[in-house]
Short mmCIF file of C-alpha atoms in Angstrom, two decimals:
data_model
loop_
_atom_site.label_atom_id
_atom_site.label_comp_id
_atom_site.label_asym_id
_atom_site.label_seq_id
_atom_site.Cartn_x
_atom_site.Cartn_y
_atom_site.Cartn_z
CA UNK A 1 111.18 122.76 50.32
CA UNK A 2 108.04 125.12 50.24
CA UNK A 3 104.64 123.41 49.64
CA UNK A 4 101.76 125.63 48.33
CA UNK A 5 98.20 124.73 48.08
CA UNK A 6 95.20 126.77 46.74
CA UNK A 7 92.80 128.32 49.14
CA UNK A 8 89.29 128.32 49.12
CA UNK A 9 87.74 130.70 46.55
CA UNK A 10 85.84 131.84 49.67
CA UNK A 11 87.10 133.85 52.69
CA UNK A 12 87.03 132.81 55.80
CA UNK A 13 84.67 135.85 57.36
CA UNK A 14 81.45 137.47 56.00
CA UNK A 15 82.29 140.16 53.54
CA UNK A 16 80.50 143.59 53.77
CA UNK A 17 81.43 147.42 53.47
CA UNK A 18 79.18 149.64 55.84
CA UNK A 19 79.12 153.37 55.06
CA UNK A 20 77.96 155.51 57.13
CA UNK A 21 77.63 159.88 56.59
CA UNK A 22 76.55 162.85 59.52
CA UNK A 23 76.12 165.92 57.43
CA UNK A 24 75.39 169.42 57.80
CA UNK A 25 74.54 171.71 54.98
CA UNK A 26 75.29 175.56 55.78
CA UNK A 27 73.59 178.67 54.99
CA UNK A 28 76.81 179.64 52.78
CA UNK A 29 76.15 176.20 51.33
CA UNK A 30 79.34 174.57 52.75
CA UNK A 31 79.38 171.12 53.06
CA UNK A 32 80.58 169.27 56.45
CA UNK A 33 80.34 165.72 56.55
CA UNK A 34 81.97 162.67 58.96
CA UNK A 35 82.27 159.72 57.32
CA UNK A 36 82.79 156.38 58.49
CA UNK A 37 83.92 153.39 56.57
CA UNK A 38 83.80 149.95 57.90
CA UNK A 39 85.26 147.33 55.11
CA UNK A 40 85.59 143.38 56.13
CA UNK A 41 86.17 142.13 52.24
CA UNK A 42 88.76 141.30 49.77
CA UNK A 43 90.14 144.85 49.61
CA UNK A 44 90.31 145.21 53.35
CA UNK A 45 94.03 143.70 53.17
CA UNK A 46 95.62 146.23 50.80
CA UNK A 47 93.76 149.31 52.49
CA UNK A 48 95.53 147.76 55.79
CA UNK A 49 99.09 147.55 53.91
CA UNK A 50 98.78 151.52 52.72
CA UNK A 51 98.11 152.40 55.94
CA UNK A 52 100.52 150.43 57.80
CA UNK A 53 103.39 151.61 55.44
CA UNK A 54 102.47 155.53 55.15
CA UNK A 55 102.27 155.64 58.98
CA UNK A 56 99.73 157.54 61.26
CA UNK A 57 101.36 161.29 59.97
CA UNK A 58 99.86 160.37 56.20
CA UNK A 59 96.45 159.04 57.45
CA UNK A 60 94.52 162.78 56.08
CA UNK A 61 96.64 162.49 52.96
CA UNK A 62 95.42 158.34 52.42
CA UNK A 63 92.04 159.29 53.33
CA UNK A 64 91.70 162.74 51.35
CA UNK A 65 92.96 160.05 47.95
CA UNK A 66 90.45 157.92 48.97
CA UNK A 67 87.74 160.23 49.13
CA UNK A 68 89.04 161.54 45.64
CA UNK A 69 89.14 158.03 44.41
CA UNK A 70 84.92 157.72 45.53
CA UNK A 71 83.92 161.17 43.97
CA UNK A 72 84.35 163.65 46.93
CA UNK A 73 86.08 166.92 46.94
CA UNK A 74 86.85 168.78 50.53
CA UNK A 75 89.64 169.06 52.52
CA UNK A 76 89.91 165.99 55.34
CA UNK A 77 90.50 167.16 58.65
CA UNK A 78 90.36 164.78 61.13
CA UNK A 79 91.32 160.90 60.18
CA UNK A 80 90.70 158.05 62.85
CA UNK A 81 91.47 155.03 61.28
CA UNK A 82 91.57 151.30 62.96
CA UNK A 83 95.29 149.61 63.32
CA UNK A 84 96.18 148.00 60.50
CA UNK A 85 98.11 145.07 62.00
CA UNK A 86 94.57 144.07 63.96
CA UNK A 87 93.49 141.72 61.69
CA UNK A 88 90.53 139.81 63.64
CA UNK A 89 88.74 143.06 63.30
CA UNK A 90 87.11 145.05 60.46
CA UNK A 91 89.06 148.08 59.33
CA UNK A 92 87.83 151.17 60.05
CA UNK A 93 88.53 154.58 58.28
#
């Protein structure tokens, strides 16, 4: 027999997003930026599950999307991203 009960409305760890951006602005007025996003919220979980189930070879693609999704145009070439199944720690992208 399975038993559910309803959770707290709350979670059980401080919620934030941190973003952080290192730009550089060229004479030819190219655009290079790092990014770094920290997330420790509700949507941390399903950014972990699209990770974990495109695999390290799809993290540019992911990211590039996400980037899309926030407003930004470029191509993404470097993608360091935290491991999805470590879930005591924020996820970093």
């Amino acid at each position: 027999m399975t038993v559910f009960r309803q959770s707290s409305a709350r979670l059980p760890f401080g919620a934030y997003q941190r973003v952080g951006v290192n730009a550089k602005l060229a004479e030819s007025g190219s655009l290079s930026a790092k990014w770094k996003y920290t997330l420790r919220r509700s949507e941390w979980l399903l950014l972990r599950v699209a990770f974990h189930q495109t695999g390290e070879g799809e993290n540019g693609r992911m990211c590039g999307l996400l980037a899309i999704r926030d407003g930004f145009r470029g191509q993404v070439t470097s993608v360091n991203v935290s491991d999805p199944l470590a879930t005591k720690d924020p996820f970093n992208r």
